[in-house]
Tab-separated table of N, CA and C in Angstrom:
chain	number	residue	atom	x	y	z
K	1	ARG	N	-15.714	21.741	6.426
K	1	ARG	CA	-15.935	22.722	5.383
K	1	ARG	C	-14.951	23.859	5.515
K	2	ALA	N	-14.525	24.401	4.392
K	2	ALA	CA	-13.507	25.446	4.376
K	2	ALA	C	-13.963	26.711	5.100
K	3	ASP	N	-15.274	27.022	5.040
K	3	ASP	CA	-15.729	28.259	5.662
K	3	ASP	C	-15.820	28.156	7.178
K	4	ARG	N	-15.585	26.996	7.735
K	4	ARG	CA	-15.621	26.811	9.181
K	4	ARG	C	-14.234	26.544	9.761
K	5	GLY	N	-13.172	26.664	8.960
K	5	GLY	CA	-11.830	26.481	9.466
K	5	GLY	C	-11.420	25.030	9.627
K	6	THR	N	-12.187	24.125	9.068
K	6	THR	CA	-11.847	22.700	9.123
K	6	THR	C	-11.220	22.296	7.807
K	7	PRO	N	-10.644	21.091	7.728
K	7	PRO	CA	-9.979	20.694	6.480
K	7	PRO	C	-10.894	20.838	5.266
K	8	ALA	N	-10.341	21.345	4.214
K	8	ALA	CA	-11.100	21.514	2.973
K	8	ALA	C	-11.198	20.184	2.257
K	9	LEU	N	-12.403	19.739	2.023
K	9	LEU	CA	-12.621	18.462	1.352
K	9	LEU	C	-13.317	18.711	0.028
K	10	ASN	N	-12.819	19.640	-0.720
K	10	ASN	CA	-13.456	20.005	-1.987
K	10	ASN	C	-12.826	19.231	-3.131
K	11	GLY	N	-13.112	17.955	-3.195
K	11	GLY	CA	-12.615	17.146	-4.292
K	11	GLY	C	-11.113	16.944	-4.248
K	12	GLY	N	-10.516	17.006	-3.044
K	12	GLY	CA	-9.092	16.764	-2.912
K	12	GLY	C	-8.240	17.985	-3.204
K	13	ARG	N	-8.853	19.152	-3.373
K	13	ARG	CA	-8.074	20.353	-3.679
K	13	ARG	C	-7.752	21.092	-2.384
K	14	GLY	N	-6.575	21.662	-2.329
K	14	GLY	CA	-6.212	22.515	-1.199
K	14	GLY	C	-7.091	23.753	-1.209
K	15	ALA	N	-7.466	24.270	-0.049
K	15	ALA	CA	-8.414	25.363	0.035
K	15	ALA	C	-7.890	26.653	-0.575
K	16	THR	N	-6.606	26.939	-0.429
K	16	THR	CA	-6.114	28.208	-0.947
K	16	THR	C	-5.342	28.065	-2.244
K	17	THR	N	-4.720	26.941	-2.501
K	17	THR	CA	-3.911	26.819	-3.711
K	17	THR	C	-4.720	26.364	-4.902
K	18	GLY	N	-5.794	25.610	-4.677
K	18	GLY	CA	-6.564	25.065	-5.782
K	18	GLY	C	-5.825	23.962	-6.511
K	19	HIS	N	-4.684	23.560	-6.003
K	19	HIS	CA	-3.873	22.526	-6.652
K	19	HIS	C	-4.231	21.169	-6.069
K	20	PRO	N	-4.461	20.141	-6.911
K	20	PRO	CA	-4.930	18.849	-6.414
K	20	PRO	C	-3.952	18.121	-5.489
K	21	ARG	N	-2.653	18.414	-5.541
K	21	ARG	CA	-1.708	17.668	-4.711
K	21	ARG	C	-1.099	18.503	-3.589
K	22	ARG	N	-1.374	19.762	-3.548
K	22	ARG	CA	-0.832	20.595	-2.475
K	22	ARG	C	-1.842	20.689	-1.359
K	23	ARG	N	-1.551	20.035	-0.287
K	23	ARG	CA	-2.486	20.006	0.832
K	23	ARG	C	-1.986	20.822	2.008
K	24	GLU	N	-0.884	21.541	1.816
K	24	GLU	CA	-0.319	22.291	2.927
K	24	GLU	C	-1.199	23.457	3.358
K	25	HIS	N	-2.140	23.883	2.491
K	25	HIS	CA	-3.039	24.972	2.825
K	25	HIS	C	-4.467	24.458	2.975
K	26	ALA	N	-4.622	23.319	3.602
K	26	ALA	CA	-5.940	22.710	3.717
K	26	ALA	C	-6.839	23.457	4.696
K	27	TYR	N	-6.284	24.363	5.503
K	27	TYR	CA	-7.082	25.148	6.425
K	27	TYR	C	-7.154	26.580	5.907
K	28	THR	N	-8.260	27.231	6.159
K	28	THR	CA	-8.473	28.546	5.567
K	28	THR	C	-7.772	29.666	6.315
K	29	THR	N	-7.478	29.505	7.579
K	29	THR	CA	-6.836	30.584	8.318
K	29	THR	C	-5.328	30.430	8.240
K	30	PRO	N	-4.601	31.517	7.951
K	30	PRO	CA	-3.147	31.435	7.832
K	30	PRO	C	-2.484	30.950	9.111
K	31	THR	N	-3.086	31.203	10.261
K	31	THR	CA	-2.477	30.781	11.520
K	31	THR	C	-2.503	29.264	11.683
K	32	ALA	N	-3.357	28.573	10.931
K	32	ALA	CA	-3.446	27.118	11.047
K	32	ALA	C	-2.342	26.406	10.265
K	33	VAL	N	-1.638	27.131	9.394
K	33	VAL	CA	-0.582	26.530	8.581
K	33	VAL	C	0.733	26.626	9.338
K	34	PRO	N	1.384	25.488	9.630
K	34	PRO	CA	2.641	25.537	10.374
K	34	PRO	C	3.724	26.277	9.593
K	35	ALA	N	4.666	26.884	10.315
K	35	ALA	CA	5.745	27.639	9.691
K	35	ALA	C	6.683	26.749	8.891
K	36	THR	N	6.689	25.439	9.163
K	36	THR	CA	7.610	24.518	8.498
K	36	THR	C	7.034	23.916	7.228
K	37	VAL	N	5.923	24.424	6.732
K	37	VAL	CA	5.301	23.894	5.522
K	37	VAL	C	6.258	24.047	4.352
K	38	ARG	N	6.426	22.981	3.595
K	38	ARG	CA	7.309	22.978	2.436
K	38	ARG	C	6.461	22.757	1.197
K	39	HIS	N	6.641	23.583	0.198
K	39	HIS	CA	5.929	23.405	-1.055
K	39	HIS	C	6.560	22.251	-1.829
K	40	LEU	N	5.755	21.529	-2.575
K	40	LEU	CA	6.234	20.420	-3.382
K	40	LEU	C	6.975	20.936	-4.604
K	41	SER	N	8.044	20.246	-4.959
K	41	SER	CA	8.758	20.585	-6.197
K	41	SER	C	7.930	20.081	-7.379
K	42	GLU	N	8.265	20.526	-8.559
K	42	GLU	CA	7.564	20.074	-9.772
K	42	GLU	C	7.667	18.562	-9.911
K	43	ALA	N	8.847	18.006	-9.614
K	43	ALA	CA	9.039	16.550	-9.706
K	43	ALA	C	8.140	15.825	-8.707
K	44	GLU	N	8.024	16.372	-7.495
K	44	GLU	CA	7.171	15.739	-6.482
K	44	GLU	C	5.698	15.823	-6.861
K	45	GLU	N	5.304	16.918	-7.508
K	45	GLU	CA	3.912	17.087	-7.902
K	45	GLU	C	3.493	16.076	-8.958
K	46	THR	N	4.413	15.682	-9.811
K	46	THR	CA	4.066	14.789	-10.910
K	46	THR	C	4.531	13.354	-10.692
K	47	ALA	N	5.254	13.083	-9.609
K	47	ALA	CA	5.773	11.739	-9.359
K	47	ALA	C	4.625	10.790	-9.007
K	48	PRO	N	4.658	9.567	-9.543
K	48	PRO	CA	3.621	8.603	-9.179
K	48	PRO	C	3.783	8.171	-7.724
K	49	VAL	N	2.681	7.831	-7.108
K	49	VAL	CA	2.713	7.355	-5.732
K	49	VAL	C	2.632	5.836	-5.776
K	50	ASN	N	3.728	5.194	-5.428
K	50	ASN	CA	3.764	3.735	-5.385
K	50	ASN	C	3.949	3.292	-3.947
K	51	ILE	N	2.977	2.543	-3.441
K	51	ILE	CA	3.123	1.988	-2.108
K	51	ILE	C	2.917	0.482	-2.198
K	52	HIS	N	3.547	-0.216	-1.286
K	52	HIS	CA	3.401	-1.667	-1.254
K	52	HIS	C	2.080	-2.045	-0.587
K	53	GLU	N	1.693	-3.286	-0.778
K	53	GLU	CA	0.468	-3.799	-0.174
K	53	GLU	C	0.464	-3.588	1.333
K	54	TYR	N	1.577	-3.897	1.994
K	54	TYR	CA	1.612	-3.774	3.448
K	54	TYR	C	1.446	-2.313	3.883
K	55	GLN	N	1.961	-1.370	3.104
K	55	GLN	CA	1.797	0.040	3.434
K	55	GLN	C	0.344	0.466	3.248
K	56	ALA	N	-0.285	-0.035	2.203
K	56	ALA	CA	-1.697	0.266	1.969
K	56	ALA	C	-2.555	-0.284	3.108
K	57	LYS	N	-2.233	-1.498	3.553
K	57	LYS	CA	-2.996	-2.096	4.653
K	57	LYS	C	-2.806	-1.322	5.948
K	58	GLU	N	-1.590	-0.857	6.206
K	58	GLU	CA	-1.343	-0.040	7.393
K	58	GLU	C	-2.136	1.262	7.323
K	59	LEU	N	-2.175	1.872	6.146
K	59	LEU	CA	-2.920	3.110	5.961
K	59	LEU	C	-4.417	2.875	6.170
K	60	LEU	N	-4.951	1.847	5.554
K	60	LEU	CA	-6.369	1.527	5.722
K	60	LEU	C	-6.694	1.249	7.187
K	61	GLN	N	-5.838	0.489	7.844
K	61	GLN	CA	-6.056	0.145	9.250
K	61	GLN	C	-6.062	1.398	10.125
K	62	SER	N	-5.215	2.382	9.793
K	62	SER	CA	-5.169	3.615	10.584
K	62	SER	C	-6.487	4.385	10.514
K	63	TYR	N	-7.305	4.098	9.493
K	63	TYR	CA	-8.620	4.718	9.351
K	63	TYR	C	-9.748	3.789	9.793
K	64	GLY	N	-9.392	2.705	10.468
K	64	GLY	CA	-10.404	1.816	11.018
K	64	GLY	C	-10.939	0.767	10.069
K	65	VAL	N	-10.348	0.618	8.893
K	65	VAL	CA	-10.790	-0.402	7.945
K	65	VAL	C	-10.205	-1.746	8.384
K	66	PRO	N	-11.037	-2.764	8.545
K	66	PRO	CA	-10.493	-4.062	8.951
K	66	PRO	C	-9.645	-4.689	7.848
K	67	VAL	N	-8.451	-5.101	8.198
K	67	VAL	CA	-7.539	-5.770	7.270
K	67	VAL	C	-6.974	-7.001	7.968
K	68	PRO	N	-6.540	-8.013	7.211
K	68	PRO	CA	-5.944	-9.190	7.851
K	68	PRO	C	-4.697	-8.795	8.638
K	69	THR	N	-4.504	-9.430	9.772
K	69	THR	CA	-3.337	-9.171	10.602
K	69	THR	C	-2.103	-9.734	9.915
K	70	GLY	N	-1.025	-8.950	9.910
K	70	GLY	CA	0.194	-9.411	9.267
K	70	GLY	C	1.379	-8.568	9.635
K	71	GLY	N	2.508	-8.867	9.008
K	71	GLY	CA	3.729	-8.118	9.262
K	71	GLY	C	4.692	-8.253	8.104
K	72	VAL	N	5.568	-7.268	7.958
K	72	VAL	CA	6.540	-7.262	6.877
K	72	VAL	C	7.848	-7.883	7.370
K	73	ALA	N	8.548	-8.567	6.467
K	73	ALA	CA	9.836	-9.189	6.796
K	73	ALA	C	10.814	-8.921	5.665
K	74	PHE	N	12.064	-8.675	6.035
K	74	PHE	CA	13.106	-8.374	5.064
K	74	PHE	C	14.069	-9.538	4.874
K	75	ASN	N	13.861	-10.617	5.645
K	75	ASN	CA	14.666	-11.827	5.464
K	75	ASN	C	13.843	-13.022	5.938
K	76	PRO	N	14.253	-14.237	5.575
K	76	PRO	CA	13.475	-15.429	5.914
K	76	PRO	C	13.298	-15.656	7.422
K	77	THR	N	14.313	-15.318	8.215
K	77	THR	CA	14.204	-15.496	9.665
K	77	THR	C	13.132	-14.583	10.236
K	78	GLN	N	13.110	-13.332	9.773
K	78	GLN	CA	12.057	-12.408	10.208
K	78	GLN	C	10.680	-12.910	9.793
K	79	ALA	N	10.590	-13.483	8.599
K	79	ALA	CA	9.304	-13.995	8.104
K	79	ALA	C	8.768	-15.068	9.053
K	80	ARG	N	9.632	-15.967	9.472
K	80	ARG	CA	9.225	-17.024	10.413
K	80	ARG	C	8.789	-16.416	11.739
K	81	GLN	N	9.543	-15.417	12.208
K	81	GLN	CA	9.209	-14.751	13.477
K	81	GLN	C	7.841	-14.069	13.397
K	82	VAL	N	7.568	-13.414	12.275
K	82	VAL	CA	6.271	-12.755	12.098
K	82	VAL	C	5.146	-13.791	12.181
K	83	ALA	N	5.324	-14.921	11.491
K	83	ALA	CA	4.298	-15.974	11.509
K	83	ALA	C	4.104	-16.518	12.924
K	84	GLU	N	5.196	-16.694	13.655
K	84	GLU	CA	5.093	-17.160	15.049
K	84	GLU	C	4.290	-16.180	15.887
K	85	GLU	N	4.592	-14.889	15.733
K	85	GLU	CA	3.882	-13.860	16.499
K	85	GLU	C	2.407	-13.797	16.127
K	86	LEU	N	2.093	-14.045	14.860
K	86	LEU	CA	0.697	-14.029	14.428
K	86	LEU	C	-0.076	-15.204	15.009
K	87	GLY	N	0.617	-16.314	15.198
K	87	GLY	CA	-0.050	-17.520	15.660
K	87	GLY	C	-0.823	-18.180	14.538
K	88	GLY	N	-1.576	-19.195	14.867
K	88	GLY	CA	-2.358	-19.902	13.871
K	88	GLY	C	-1.579	-21.042	13.244
K	89	SER	N	-2.142	-21.592	12.191
K	89	SER	CA	-1.513	-22.746	11.550
K	89	SER	C	-1.444	-22.606	10.031
K	90	ARG	N	-1.871	-21.457	9.518
K	90	ARG	CA	-1.845	-21.245	8.075
K	90	ARG	C	-1.585	-19.767	7.786
K	91	TRP	N	-0.631	-19.503	6.889
K	91	TRP	CA	-0.230	-18.137	6.574
K	91	TRP	C	-0.108	-17.957	5.068
K	92	VAL	N	-0.083	-16.684	4.660
K	92	VAL	CA	0.165	-16.331	3.270
K	92	VAL	C	1.444	-15.499	3.241
K	93	VAL	N	2.376	-15.899	2.388
K	93	VAL	CA	3.630	-15.168	2.200
K	93	VAL	C	3.524	-14.466	0.851
K	94	LYS	N	3.626	-13.128	0.859
K	94	LYS	CA	3.404	-12.343	-0.358
K	94	LYS	C	4.611	-11.468	-0.670
K	95	ALA	N	5.166	-11.620	-1.860
K	95	ALA	CA	6.251	-10.760	-2.318
K	95	ALA	C	5.712	-9.340	-2.437
K	96	GLN	N	6.500	-8.363	-2.005
K	96	GLN	CA	6.090	-6.962	-2.076
K	96	GLN	C	6.848	-6.269	-3.198
K	97	ILE	N	6.187	-6.156	-4.330
K	97	ILE	CA	6.722	-5.419	-5.474
K	97	ILE	C	5.607	-4.532	-6.009
K	98	HIS	N	5.966	-3.550	-6.813
K	98	HIS	CA	4.974	-2.654	-7.390
K	98	HIS	C	4.494	-3.207	-8.722
K	99	ALA	N	3.771	-4.311	-8.682
K	99	ALA	CA	3.212	-4.905	-9.896
K	99	ALA	C	2.102	-5.874	-9.518
K	100	GLY	N	1.153	-6.010	-10.413
K	100	GLY	CA	0.103	-6.994	-10.232
K	100	GLY	C	0.535	-8.331	-10.811
K	101	GLY	N	-0.268	-9.344	-10.590
K	101	GLY	CA	0.019	-10.672	-11.125
K	101	GLY	C	1.021	-11.450	-10.300
K	102	ARG	N	1.229	-11.057	-9.037
K	102	ARG	CA	2.212	-11.735	-8.194
K	102	ARG	C	1.860	-13.190	-7.950
K	103	GLY	N	0.597	-13.463	-7.752
K	103	GLY	CA	0.175	-14.835	-7.459
K	103	GLY	C	0.486	-15.786	-8.595
K	104	LYS	N	0.130	-15.395	-9.807
K	104	LYS	CA	0.390	-16.237	-10.978
K	104	LYS	C	1.871	-16.420	-11.237
K	105	ALA	N	2.702	-15.457	-10.784
K	105	ALA	CA	4.145	-15.517	-11.023
K	105	ALA	C	4.897	-16.216	-9.888
K	106	GLY	N	4.174	-16.718	-8.883
K	106	GLY	CA	4.827	-17.407	-7.772
K	106	GLY	C	5.169	-16.513	-6.598
K	107	GLY	N	4.643	-15.303	-6.583
K	107	GLY	CA	4.948	-14.367	-5.511
K	107	GLY	C	3.968	-14.372	-4.363
K	108	VAL	N	3.021	-15.309	-4.360
K	108	VAL	CA	2.078	-15.466	-3.249
K	108	VAL	C	1.971	-16.950	-2.955
K	109	LYS	N	2.321	-17.323	-1.732
K	109	LYS	CA	2.291	-18.735	-1.340
K	109	LYS	C	1.488	-18.909	-0.063
K	110	VAL	N	0.591	-19.885	-0.051
K	110	VAL	CA	-0.147	-20.253	1.154
K	110	VAL	C	0.588	-21.440	1.762
K	111	VAL	N	0.939	-21.320	3.046
K	111	VAL	CA	1.741	-22.359	3.700
K	111	VAL	C	1.103	-22.785	5.018
K	112	ASP	N	1.440	-24.007	5.443
K	112	ASP	CA	0.814	-24.597	6.627
K	112	ASP	C	1.770	-24.885	7.771
K	113	ALA	N	3.018	-24.448	7.679
K	113	ALA	CA	3.986	-24.695	8.749
K	113	ALA	C	4.979	-23.545	8.807
K	114	LEU	N	5.531	-23.294	9.995
K	114	LEU	CA	6.483	-22.203	10.169
K	114	LEU	C	7.716	-22.371	9.284
K	115	ASP	N	8.194	-23.599	9.139
K	115	ASP	CA	9.351	-23.831	8.267
K	115	ASP	C	9.023	-23.519	6.813
K	116	GLU	N	7.766	-23.743	6.415
K	116	GLU	CA	7.345	-23.422	5.047
K	116	GLU	C	7.300	-21.908	4.825
K	117	VAL	N	6.962	-21.151	5.880
K	117	VAL	CA	6.981	-19.686	5.792
K	117	VAL	C	8.399	-19.240	5.464
K	118	LYS	N	9.361	-19.785	6.206
K	118	LYS	CA	10.763	-19.421	6.000
K	118	LYS	C	11.235	-19.822	4.600
K	119	LYS	N	10.865	-21.034	4.164
K	119	LYS	CA	11.267	-21.501	2.823
K	119	LYS	C	10.661	-20.635	1.719
K	120	ALA	N	9.400	-20.268	1.882
K	120	ALA	CA	8.741	-19.427	0.872
K	120	ALA	C	9.418	-18.057	0.807
K	121	ALA	N	9.747	-17.493	1.970
K	121	ALA	CA	10.427	-16.196	2.003
K	121	ALA	C	11.815	-16.311	1.373
K	122	GLU	N	12.520	-17.399	1.654
K	122	GLU	CA	13.842	-17.642	1.050
K	122	GLU	C	13.756	-17.689	-0.469
K	123	ALA	N	12.699	-18.319	-0.965
K	123	ALA	CA	12.530	-18.461	-2.412
K	123	ALA	C	12.175	-17.131	-3.086
K	124	MET	N	11.650	-16.166	-2.317
K	124	MET	CA	11.218	-14.892	-2.903
K	124	MET	C	12.224	-13.762	-2.718
K	125	ILE	N	12.689	-13.555	-1.495
K	125	ILE	CA	13.538	-12.401	-1.187
K	125	ILE	C	14.868	-12.521	-1.933
K	126	GLY	N	15.223	-11.443	-2.608
K	126	GLY	CA	16.477	-11.412	-3.353
K	126	GLY	C	16.364	-11.892	-4.788
K	127	THR	N	15.176	-12.337	-5.178
K	127	THR	CA	14.976	-12.794	-6.555
K	127	THR	C	14.190	-11.741	-7.332
K	128	ARG	N	14.155	-11.901	-8.629
K	128	ARG	CA	13.368	-11.016	-9.483
K	128	ARG	C	12.082	-11.740	-9.853
K	129	LEU	N	10.973	-11.111	-9.548
K	129	LEU	CA	9.669	-11.682	-9.865
K	129	LEU	C	9.205	-11.082	-11.188
K	130	VAL	N	8.927	-11.952	-12.152
K	130	VAL	CA	8.501	-11.512	-13.477
K	130	VAL	C	6.994	-11.727	-13.595
K	131	THR	N	6.274	-10.628	-13.808
K	131	THR	CA	4.825	-10.696	-14.008
K	131	THR	C	4.493	-10.001	-15.327
K	132	HIS	N	3.232	-10.028	-15.694
K	132	HIS	CA	2.810	-9.358	-16.926
K	132	HIS	C	2.991	-7.843	-16.838
K	133	GLN	N	3.148	-7.292	-15.635
K	133	GLN	CA	3.314	-5.847	-15.489
K	133	GLN	C	4.772	-5.412	-15.329
K	134	THR	N	5.678	-6.338	-15.019
K	134	THR	CA	7.070	-5.945	-14.787
K	134	THR	C	7.914	-5.950	-16.047
K	135	GLY	N	7.472	-6.675	-17.061
K	135	GLY	CA	8.313	-6.871	-18.232
K	135	GLY	C	9.289	-8.008	-17.952
K	136	PRO	N	10.095	-8.371	-18.941
K	136	PRO	CA	10.988	-9.526	-18.800
K	136	PRO	C	12.089	-9.351	-17.753
K	137	GLU	N	12.406	-8.100	-17.391
K	137	GLU	CA	13.446	-7.872	-16.388
K	137	GLU	C	12.962	-8.157	-14.970
K	138	GLY	N	11.654	-8.151	-14.758
K	138	GLY	CA	11.096	-8.426	-13.443
K	138	GLY	C	11.368	-7.319	-12.442
K	139	SER	N	10.921	-7.538	-11.213
K	139	SER	CA	11.155	-6.603	-10.110
K	139	SER	C	11.810	-7.349	-8.964
K	140	LEU	N	12.812	-6.729	-8.354
K	140	LEU	CA	13.532	-7.333	-7.250
K	140	LEU	C	12.655	-7.366	-6.005
K	141	VAL	N	12.532	-8.534	-5.398
K	141	VAL	CA	11.762	-8.691	-4.158
K	141	VAL	C	12.712	-8.428	-2.996
K	142	GLN	N	12.438	-7.391	-2.233
K	142	GLN	CA	13.273	-7.032	-1.091
K	142	GLN	C	12.595	-7.285	0.236
K	143	ARG	N	11.285	-7.552	0.187
K	143	ARG	CA	10.528	-7.786	1.416
K	143	ARG	C	9.309	-8.627	1.108
K	144	VAL	N	8.797	-9.294	2.124
K	144	VAL	CA	7.564	-10.074	1.989
K	144	VAL	C	6.603	-9.648	3.089
K	145	TRP	N	5.345	-9.859	2.829
K	145	TRP	CA	4.283	-9.598	3.809
K	145	TRP	C	3.747	-10.951	4.238
K	146	ILE	N	3.694	-11.184	5.534
K	146	ILE	CA	3.157	-12.431	6.078
K	146	ILE	C	1.837	-12.082	6.761
K	147	GLU	N	0.781	-12.806	6.415
K	147	GLU	CA	-0.489	-12.565	7.085
K	147	GLU	C	-1.208	-13.870	7.331
K	148	GLU	N	-2.162	-13.799	8.249
K	148	GLU	CA	-2.990	-14.954	8.539
K	148	GLU	C	-3.775	-15.310	7.277
K	149	ALA	N	-3.858	-16.583	6.976
K	149	ALA	CA	-4.647	-17.016	5.824
K	149	ALA	C	-6.129	-16.865	6.167
K	150	SER	N	-6.892	-16.440	5.199
K	150	SER	CA	-8.335	-16.246	5.373
K	150	SER	C	-9.080	-17.182	4.439
K	151	PRO	N	-10.213	-17.710	4.886
K	151	PRO	CA	-11.027	-18.504	3.957
K	151	PRO	C	-11.675	-17.554	2.947
K	152	ILE	N	-11.385	-17.758	1.680
K	152	ILE	CA	-11.886	-16.843	0.638
K	152	ILE	C	-13.064	-17.489	-0.079
K	153	ARG	N	-14.219	-16.821	-0.022
K	153	ARG	CA	-15.394	-17.316	-0.730
K	153	ARG	C	-15.528	-16.661	-2.092
K	154	ARG	N	-15.256	-15.347	-2.151
K	154	ARG	CA	-15.318	-14.602	-3.405
K	154	ARG	C	-14.240	-13.535	-3.373
K	155	GLU	N	-13.774	-13.153	-4.557
K	155	GLU	CA	-12.768	-12.104	-4.656
K	155	GLU	C	-13.316	-10.937	-5.448
K	156	PHE	N	-12.937	-9.743	-5.011
K	156	PHE	CA	-13.279	-8.520	-5.716
K	156	PHE	C	-12.001	-7.710	-5.879
K	157	TYR	N	-11.844	-7.097	-7.021
K	157	TYR	CA	-10.691	-6.247	-7.272
K	157	TYR	C	-11.172	-4.819	-7.452
K	158	LEU	N	-10.556	-3.896	-6.740
K	158	LEU	CA	-10.922	-2.498	-6.795
K	158	LEU	C	-9.737	-1.685	-7.273
K	159	GLY	N	-10.002	-0.690	-8.053
K	159	GLY	CA	-8.958	0.239	-8.450
K	159	GLY	C	-9.481	1.655	-8.341
K	160	PHE	N	-8.642	2.550	-7.875
K	160	PHE	CA	-8.984	3.960	-7.792
K	160	PHE	C	-8.138	4.694	-8.819
K	161	VAL	N	-8.794	5.375	-9.738
K	161	VAL	CA	-8.113	6.054	-10.824
K	161	VAL	C	-8.537	7.515	-10.823
K	162	ILE	N	-7.594	8.407	-11.059
K	162	ILE	CA	-7.931	9.825	-11.141
K	162	ILE	C	-8.362	10.135	-12.564
K	163	ASP	N	-9.570	10.642	-12.688
K	163	ASP	CA	-10.083	11.107	-13.972
K	163	ASP	C	-9.651	12.557	-14.108
K	164	ARG	N	-8.633	12.798	-14.908
K	164	ARG	CA	-8.070	14.144	-15.014
K	164	ARG	C	-9.058	15.137	-15.627
K	165	GLY	N	-9.964	14.656	-16.451
K	165	GLY	CA	-10.954	15.543	-17.063
K	165	GLY	C	-11.903	16.142	-16.039
K	166	THR	N	-12.378	15.316	-15.140
K	166	THR	CA	-13.314	15.801	-14.117
K	166	THR	C	-12.624	16.114	-12.797
K	167	GLN	N	-11.345	15.743	-12.688
K	167	GLN	CA	-10.559	15.913	-11.456
K	167	GLN	C	-11.239	15.236	-10.271
K	168	ARG	N	-11.698	14.028	-10.518
K	168	ARG	CA	-12.329	13.217	-9.468
K	168	ARG	C	-11.746	11.817	-9.500
K	169	ILE	N	-11.921	11.130	-8.401
K	169	ILE	CA	-11.461	9.748	-8.312
K	169	ILE	C	-12.563	8.839	-8.814
K	170	THR	N	-12.210	7.898	-9.667
K	170	THR	CA	-13.157	6.928	-10.201
K	170	THR	C	-12.794	5.558	-9.635
K	171	VAL	N	-13.799	4.845	-9.157
K	171	VAL	CA	-13.582	3.497	-8.630
K	171	VAL	C	-13.921	2.502	-9.715
K	172	ILE	N	-12.964	1.625	-9.997
K	172	ILE	CA	-13.177	0.612	-11.024
K	172	ILE	C	-13.236	-0.748	-10.358
């Protein structure tokens, strides 16, 4: 709580600025704010936040949320190495682009051999993946995420959207 000198958790607003994206003043005492704090530019305040799946999983994992074990690769040889380090006999190779519909567009492959991991990565990295969200120009695949395959019984899709009217996060 802000009145106790701990991080302000008032709907994502900074305690002193009242601005939803400025968190540099999250503590109420001026001595708690480091001297190197940099204010966000107007462009930074309004820029969309795009992170890849692997970055989201790393972030979730840092907060103790269980996620499938995996690793990012920037070339087919690295992809094979990641699969070797993971162990097992079945992996998922996922193109990392900022768009949905990767699976239907060929950007998600389930494979059963290390050589297949490398082949799947070869087929993805350096190509443009066209999905319903990228438009006809597609998005360049520069990296893939390799993870242990999981037996899937049911799928759920979650989205977090900011409701600007109420200034709250809505889960869809």
